[in-house]
CSV table of N, CA and C and ligand atoms in Angstrom, one decimal:
chain,number,residue,atom,x,y,z
A,1,MET,N,124.3,8.2,263.4
A,1,MET,CA,124.7,7.1,262.6
A,1,MET,C,124.4,7.3,261.1
A,2,SER,N,123.9,8.5,260.8
A,2,SER,CA,123.5,8.8,259.4
A,2,SER,C,124.7,9.0,258.5
A,3,ALA,N,125.9,8.9,259.1
A,3,ALA,CA,127.2,9.1,258.3
A,3,ALA,C,127.4,7.8,257.4
A,4,LEU,N,126.8,6.7,257.8
A,4,LEU,CA,127.0,5.5,257.0
A,4,LEU,C,126.3,5.6,255.6
A,5,PRO,N,127.0,5.1,254.6
A,5,PRO,CA,126.4,5.2,253.2
A,5,PRO,C,125.2,4.1,253.1
A,6,ASN,N,124.3,4.4,252.3
A,6,ASN,CA,123.3,3.5,251.9
A,6,ASN,C,123.9,2.3,251.2
A,7,CYS,N,123.2,1.2,251.2
A,7,CYS,CA,123.7,0.0,250.5
A,7,CYS,C,123.7,0.3,249.0
A,8,PRO,N,124.9,0.1,248.3
A,8,PRO,CA,124.9,0.3,246.9
A,8,PRO,C,124.1,-0.7,246.1
A,9,GLN,N,123.7,-1.8,246.7
A,9,GLN,CA,123.0,-2.8,246.0
A,9,GLN,C,121.4,-2.6,246.0
A,10,CYS,N,120.9,-2.4,247.3
A,10,CYS,CA,119.5,-2.2,247.4
A,10,CYS,C,119.1,-0.9,248.0
A,11,ASN,N,120.1,0.0,248.2
A,11,ASN,CA,119.8,1.3,248.8
A,11,ASN,C,119.2,1.3,250.2
A,12,SER,N,119.4,0.3,250.9
A,12,SER,CA,119.0,0.2,252.3
A,12,SER,C,119.7,1.2,253.1
A,13,GLU,N,119.1,1.9,254.1
A,13,GLU,CA,119.8,2.8,254.9
A,13,GLU,C,120.2,2.1,256.3
A,14,TYR,N,119.9,0.9,256.4
A,14,TYR,CA,120.2,0.2,257.7
A,14,TYR,C,121.6,-0.5,257.7
A,15,THR,N,122.5,0.1,256.9
A,15,THR,CA,123.8,-0.5,256.9
A,15,THR,C,124.6,-0.3,258.2
A,16,TYR,N,125.5,-1.2,258.4
A,16,TYR,CA,126.4,-0.9,259.6
A,16,TYR,C,127.8,-1.3,259.2
A,17,GLU,N,128.7,-0.9,260.1
A,17,GLU,CA,130.2,-1.2,259.8
A,17,GLU,C,130.7,-2.2,260.8
A,18,ASP,N,131.5,-3.1,260.3
A,18,ASP,CA,132.1,-4.2,261.1
A,18,ASP,C,133.5,-4.5,260.6
A,19,ARG,N,134.5,-4.2,261.4
A,19,ARG,CA,135.9,-4.5,261.1
A,19,ARG,C,136.2,-4.0,259.7
A,20,GLY,N,135.9,-2.7,259.4
A,20,GLY,CA,136.3,-2.1,258.2
A,20,GLY,C,135.4,-2.4,257.0
A,21,LEU,N,134.4,-3.3,257.2
A,21,LEU,CA,133.5,-3.6,256.1
A,21,LEU,C,132.1,-2.9,256.4
A,22,PHE,N,131.5,-2.4,255.4
A,22,PHE,CA,130.1,-2.1,255.5
A,22,PHE,C,129.2,-3.3,255.2
A,23,ILE,N,128.2,-3.4,256.0
A,23,ILE,CA,127.3,-4.6,255.8
A,23,ILE,C,125.9,-4.2,255.7
A,24,CYS,N,125.2,-4.7,254.8
A,24,CYS,CA,123.7,-4.4,254.6
A,24,CYS,C,122.9,-5.6,255.2
A,25,PRO,N,122.1,-5.4,256.2
A,25,PRO,CA,121.4,-6.5,256.8
A,25,PRO,C,120.2,-6.9,255.9
A,26,GLU,N,119.8,-6.1,255.0
A,26,GLU,CA,118.6,-6.4,254.2
A,26,GLU,C,118.9,-7.4,253.0
A,27,CYS,N,120.1,-7.1,252.3
A,27,CYS,CA,120.3,-8.0,251.2
A,27,CYS,C,121.6,-8.8,251.4
A,28,GLY,N,122.3,-8.5,252.5
A,28,GLY,CA,123.5,-9.3,252.8
A,28,GLY,C,124.8,-8.8,252.1
A,29,ASN,N,124.7,-7.7,251.4
A,29,ASN,CA,125.8,-7.2,250.7
A,29,ASN,C,126.9,-6.7,251.7
A,30,GLU,N,128.1,-7.0,251.4
A,30,GLU,CA,129.3,-6.5,252.1
A,30,GLU,C,130.2,-5.8,251.2
A,31,TRP,N,130.7,-4.6,251.6
A,31,TRP,CA,131.7,-3.9,250.8
A,31,TRP,C,132.6,-3.2,251.7
A,32,SER,N,133.8,-2.9,251.2
A,32,SER,CA,134.8,-2.4,252.1
A,32,SER,C,134.7,-0.8,252.2
A,33,ALA,N,134.9,-0.4,253.4
A,33,ALA,CA,134.9,1.0,253.7
A,33,ALA,C,136.2,1.6,253.1
A,34,ASP,N,136.2,2.8,252.8
A,34,ASP,CA,137.5,3.3,252.3
A,34,ASP,C,138.5,3.4,253.5
A,35,ALA,N,139.8,3.4,253.1
A,35,ALA,CA,140.9,3.2,254.1
A,35,ALA,C,140.8,4.2,255.2
A,36,ASN,N,140.4,5.4,254.9
A,36,ASN,CA,140.4,6.5,256.0
A,36,ASN,C,139.3,6.2,257.0
A,37,ALA,N,138.2,5.6,256.5
A,37,ALA,CA,137.1,5.4,257.4
A,37,ALA,C,137.4,4.4,258.6
A,38,THR,N,138.4,3.5,258.4
A,38,THR,CA,138.7,2.6,259.5
A,38,THR,C,139.3,3.3,260.6
A,39,GLU,N,139.8,4.5,260.4
A,39,GLU,CA,140.4,5.3,261.5
A,39,GLU,C,139.3,5.9,262.4
A,40,GLU,N,138.1,6.0,261.9
A,40,GLU,CA,137.1,6.6,262.6
A,40,GLU,C,136.3,5.6,263.4
A,41,THR,N,135.7,6.0,264.5
A,41,THR,CA,134.9,5.1,265.3
A,41,THR,C,133.4,5.5,265.2
A,42,ALA,N,133.1,6.6,264.5
A,42,ALA,CA,131.8,7.1,264.5
A,42,ALA,C,130.7,6.1,264.0
A,43,GLY,N,131.1,5.3,263.1
A,43,GLY,CA,130.1,4.3,262.6
A,43,GLY,C,130.2,2.9,263.2
A,44,LEU,N,131.1,2.8,264.2
A,44,LEU,CA,131.3,1.6,264.9
A,44,LEU,C,130.1,1.2,265.7
A,45,VAL,N,129.6,-0.1,265.5
A,45,VAL,CA,128.5,-0.6,266.3
A,45,VAL,C,129.1,-1.6,267.3
A,46,VAL,N,129.1,-1.2,268.6
A,46,VAL,CA,129.5,-2.1,269.6
A,46,VAL,C,128.4,-2.2,270.7
A,47,LYS,N,128.1,-3.5,271.0
A,47,LYS,CA,127.0,-3.7,271.9
A,47,LYS,C,127.6,-4.4,273.1
A,48,ASP,N,126.9,-4.1,274.3
A,48,ASP,CA,127.3,-4.8,275.5
A,48,ASP,C,126.7,-6.2,275.6
A,49,SER,N,126.9,-6.8,276.7
A,49,SER,CA,126.4,-8.2,276.9
A,49,SER,C,124.9,-8.3,276.8
A,50,ASN,N,124.2,-7.2,277.0
A,50,ASN,CA,122.7,-7.2,276.9
A,50,ASN,C,122.2,-6.7,275.6
A,51,GLY,N,123.1,-6.4,274.7
A,51,GLY,CA,122.7,-6.0,273.3
A,51,GLY,C,122.5,-4.5,273.3
A,52,ASN,N,122.8,-3.7,274.3
A,52,ASN,CA,122.7,-2.3,274.3
A,52,ASN,C,123.9,-1.6,273.5
A,53,LEU,N,123.6,-0.7,272.8
A,53,LEU,CA,124.7,0.0,272.0
A,53,LEU,C,125.5,0.8,273.0
A,54,LEU,N,126.8,0.7,272.8
A,54,LEU,CA,127.8,1.5,273.6
A,54,LEU,C,128.3,2.6,272.7
A,55,ALA,N,128.7,3.7,273.4
A,55,ALA,CA,129.3,4.8,272.7
A,55,ALA,C,130.5,5.3,273.5
A,56,ASP,N,131.4,6.1,272.7
A,56,ASP,CA,132.5,6.7,273.4
A,56,ASP,C,132.1,7.5,274.6
A,57,GLY,N,132.8,7.3,275.7
A,57,GLY,CA,132.5,8.1,276.9
A,57,GLY,C,131.6,7.4,277.8
A,58,ASP,N,131.0,6.3,277.4
A,58,ASP,CA,130.1,5.5,278.3
A,58,ASP,C,130.9,4.9,279.5
A,59,SER,N,130.1,4.7,280.6
A,59,SER,CA,130.7,3.9,281.7
A,59,SER,C,130.0,2.5,281.7
A,60,VAL,N,130.8,1.5,281.9
A,60,VAL,CA,130.4,0.1,281.9
A,60,VAL,C,130.8,-0.6,283.2
A,61,THR,N,130.2,-1.8,283.4
A,61,THR,CA,130.6,-2.6,284.5
A,61,THR,C,131.0,-4.0,283.9
A,62,VAL,N,132.1,-4.5,284.4
A,62,VAL,CA,132.6,-5.8,284.0
A,62,VAL,C,131.7,-6.9,284.6
A,63,ILE,N,131.2,-7.8,283.8
A,63,ILE,CA,130.3,-8.8,284.3
A,63,ILE,C,130.9,-10.2,284.6
A,64,LYS,N,132.2,-10.3,284.4
A,64,LYS,CA,132.8,-11.6,284.9
A,64,LYS,C,134.3,-11.3,285.2
A,65,ASP,N,134.9,-12.1,286.0
A,65,ASP,CA,136.3,-11.9,286.2
A,65,ASP,C,137.1,-12.1,284.9
A,66,LEU,N,138.0,-11.2,284.7
A,66,LEU,CA,138.8,-11.2,283.4
A,66,LEU,C,140.3,-11.3,283.8
A,67,LYS,N,140.9,-12.3,283.3
A,67,LYS,CA,142.3,-12.5,283.5
A,67,LYS,C,143.0,-11.4,282.6
A,68,VAL,N,144.1,-10.9,283.1
A,68,VAL,CA,144.8,-9.9,282.4
A,68,VAL,C,146.2,-10.4,282.2
A,69,LYS,N,146.6,-10.4,280.9
A,69,LYS,CA,148.0,-10.8,280.6
A,69,LYS,C,149.0,-9.9,281.2
A,70,GLY,N,150.0,-10.5,281.9
A,70,GLY,CA,151.1,-9.7,282.5
A,70,GLY,C,150.7,-9.1,283.8
A,71,ALA,N,149.5,-9.3,284.3
A,71,ALA,CA,149.1,-8.8,285.6
A,71,ALA,C,148.9,-10.0,286.5
A,72,SER,N,149.2,-9.8,287.8
A,72,SER,CA,149.0,-10.9,288.8
A,72,SER,C,147.6,-11.2,289.1
A,73,GLY,N,146.8,-10.2,289.1
A,73,GLY,CA,145.4,-10.4,289.4
A,73,GLY,C,144.5,-10.4,288.2
A,74,ALA,N,143.2,-10.5,288.5
A,74,ALA,CA,142.2,-10.4,287.4
A,74,ALA,C,141.4,-9.2,287.7
A,75,ILE,N,140.8,-8.7,286.6
A,75,ILE,CA,139.8,-7.6,286.8
A,75,ILE,C,138.5,-8.3,287.3
A,76,LYS,N,138.1,-7.8,288.5
A,76,LYS,CA,136.9,-8.5,289.1
A,76,LYS,C,135.6,-8.1,288.5
A,77,GLN,N,134.7,-9.1,288.5
A,77,GLN,CA,133.3,-8.9,288.2
A,77,GLN,C,132.8,-7.7,289.0
A,78,GLY,N,132.1,-6.8,288.4
A,78,GLY,CA,131.6,-5.7,289.1
A,78,GLY,C,132.4,-4.4,289.0
A,79,THR,N,133.6,-4.6,288.5
A,79,THR,CA,134.5,-3.4,288.3
A,79,THR,C,133.9,-2.4,287.4
A,80,LYS,N,133.9,-1.2,287.8
A,80,LYS,CA,133.3,-0.1,286.9
A,80,LYS,C,134.4,0.5,286.1
A,81,VAL,N,134.1,0.7,284.9
A,81,VAL,CA,135.1,1.3,284.0
A,81,VAL,C,134.5,2.5,283.3
A,82,LYS,N,135.1,3.7,283.5
A,82,LYS,CA,134.6,4.9,283.0
A,82,LYS,C,135.2,5.4,281.7
A,83,ASN,N,134.4,6.1,281.0
A,83,ASN,CA,135.0,6.8,279.8
A,83,ASN,C,135.6,5.9,278.8
A,84,ILE,N,134.9,4.9,278.4
A,84,ILE,CA,135.4,3.9,277.4
A,84,ILE,C,135.5,4.6,276.0
A,85,ARG,N,136.3,4.0,275.2
A,85,ARG,CA,136.5,4.4,273.8
A,85,ARG,C,136.3,3.2,272.9
A,86,LEU,N,135.5,3.3,271.9
A,86,LEU,CA,135.2,2.1,271.0
A,86,LEU,C,136.3,2.0,270.0
A,87,VAL,N,136.8,0.8,269.7
A,87,VAL,CA,137.8,0.6,268.7
A,87,VAL,C,137.4,-0.6,267.9
A,88,GLU,N,138.1,-0.7,266.7
A,88,GLU,CA,137.8,-1.9,265.9
A,88,GLU,C,138.5,-3.1,266.5
A,89,GLY,N,138.0,-4.3,266.2
A,89,GLY,CA,138.7,-5.5,266.5
A,89,GLY,C,138.0,-6.4,267.5
A,90,ASP,N,138.7,-7.4,267.9
A,90,ASP,CA,138.1,-8.4,268.8
A,90,ASP,C,137.9,-7.8,270.2
A,91,HIS,N,138.9,-7.1,270.7
A,91,HIS,CA,138.7,-6.4,271.9
A,91,HIS,C,138.4,-5.0,271.6
A,92,ASN,N,137.1,-4.7,271.6
A,92,ASN,CA,136.6,-3.5,270.9
A,92,ASN,C,136.3,-2.3,271.9
A,93,ILE,N,136.8,-2.4,273.1
A,93,ILE,CA,136.7,-1.3,274.1
A,93,ILE,C,138.0,-0.9,274.6
A,94,ASP,N,138.4,0.3,274.3
A,94,ASP,CA,139.7,0.8,274.8
A,94,ASP,C,139.4,1.6,276.1
A,95,CYS,N,140.0,1.3,277.2
A,95,CYS,CA,139.7,2.0,278.4
A,95,CYS,C,140.8,1.9,279.4
A,96,LYS,N,140.6,2.5,280.6
A,96,LYS,CA,141.6,2.5,281.6
A,96,LYS,C,140.9,1.9,282.8
A,97,VAL,N,141.5,0.9,283.4
A,97,VAL,CA,140.9,0.2,284.6
A,97,VAL,C,141.7,0.6,285.8
A,98,ASP,N,141.0,1.0,286.8
A,98,ASP,CA,141.7,1.4,288.1
A,98,ASP,C,142.6,0.2,288.5
A,99,GLY,N,143.8,0.4,288.8
A,99,GLY,CA,144.7,-0.6,289.3
A,99,GLY,C,145.4,-1.4,288.2
A,100,PHE,N,144.9,-1.3,287.0
A,100,PHE,CA,145.5,-2.0,285.9
A,100,PHE,C,146.1,-1.1,284.8
A,101,GLY,N,145.5,0.0,284.6
A,101,GLY,CA,145.9,0.9,283.6
A,101,GLY,C,145.2,0.7,282.3
A,102,PRO,N,145.8,1.3,281.2
A,102,PRO,CA,145.1,1.2,279.9
A,102,PRO,C,145.0,-0.2,279.4
A,103,MET,N,143.9,-0.6,278.9
A,103,MET,CA,143.7,-1.9,278.3
A,103,MET,C,142.5,-2.0,277.4
A,104,LYS,N,142.4,-3.1,276.7
A,104,LYS,CA,141.3,-3.3,275.9
A,104,LYS,C,140.4,-4.5,276.4
A,105,LEU,N,139.1,-4.3,276.3
A,105,LEU,CA,138.2,-5.3,276.8
A,105,LEU,C,137.3,-5.7,275.6
A,106,LYS,N,136.7,-6.9,275.8
A,106,LYS,CA,135.6,-7.3,274.9
A,106,LYS,C,134.3,-6.8,275.3
A,107,SER,N,133.5,-6.3,274.4
A,107,SER,CA,132.2,-5.7,274.8
A,107,SER,C,131.3,-6.8,275.3
A,108,GLU,N,131.5,-8.0,275.0
A,108,GLU,CA,130.6,-9.1,275.5
A,108,GLU,C,130.8,-9.3,277.0
A,109,PHE,N,131.8,-8.8,277.6
A,109,PHE,CA,132.1,-9.0,279.0
A,109,PHE,C,131.7,-7.8,279.8
A,110,VAL,N,131.0,-6.8,279.3
A,110,VAL,CA,130.6,-5.7,280.1
A,110,VAL,C,129.1,-5.4,279.9
A,111,LYS,N,128.6,-4.6,280.8
A,111,LYS,CA,127.3,-4.1,280.5
A,111,LYS,C,127.3,-2.6,280.8
A,112,LYS,N,126.4,-1.9,280.1
A,112,LYS,CA,126.4,-0.5,280.2
A,112,LYS,C,125.8,-0.1,281.6
A,113,ASN,N,126.3,0.9,282.2
A,113,ASN,CA,125.8,1.4,283.5
A,113,ASN,C,124.5,2.2,283.3
B,201,ZN,ZN1,121.5,-4.1,250.6
């Protein structure tokens, strides 16, 4: 996570990235990442329902039934999802779910295995 820049205002190293913005938790400063950086997920902070950090390639378990647009069924609670990829946005986990195919999930509805 050392790839993130220090806060330009207070020089804090505890900055994090959220939806294309860098945010400093110490002084509340927010500034925009450069356009290229939004393509990368290296600095993305995505946490599961327990507050554990998730990373690309992690396996997670779905913690509640999730309705899927365009599918007849729902993804059942307890479904295991392998090899997730973190992405920007509201649905911040890109993955493939057995029986459903590629889709995006919200990190708040999964827990890390
Ligand atoms: Zn700061």
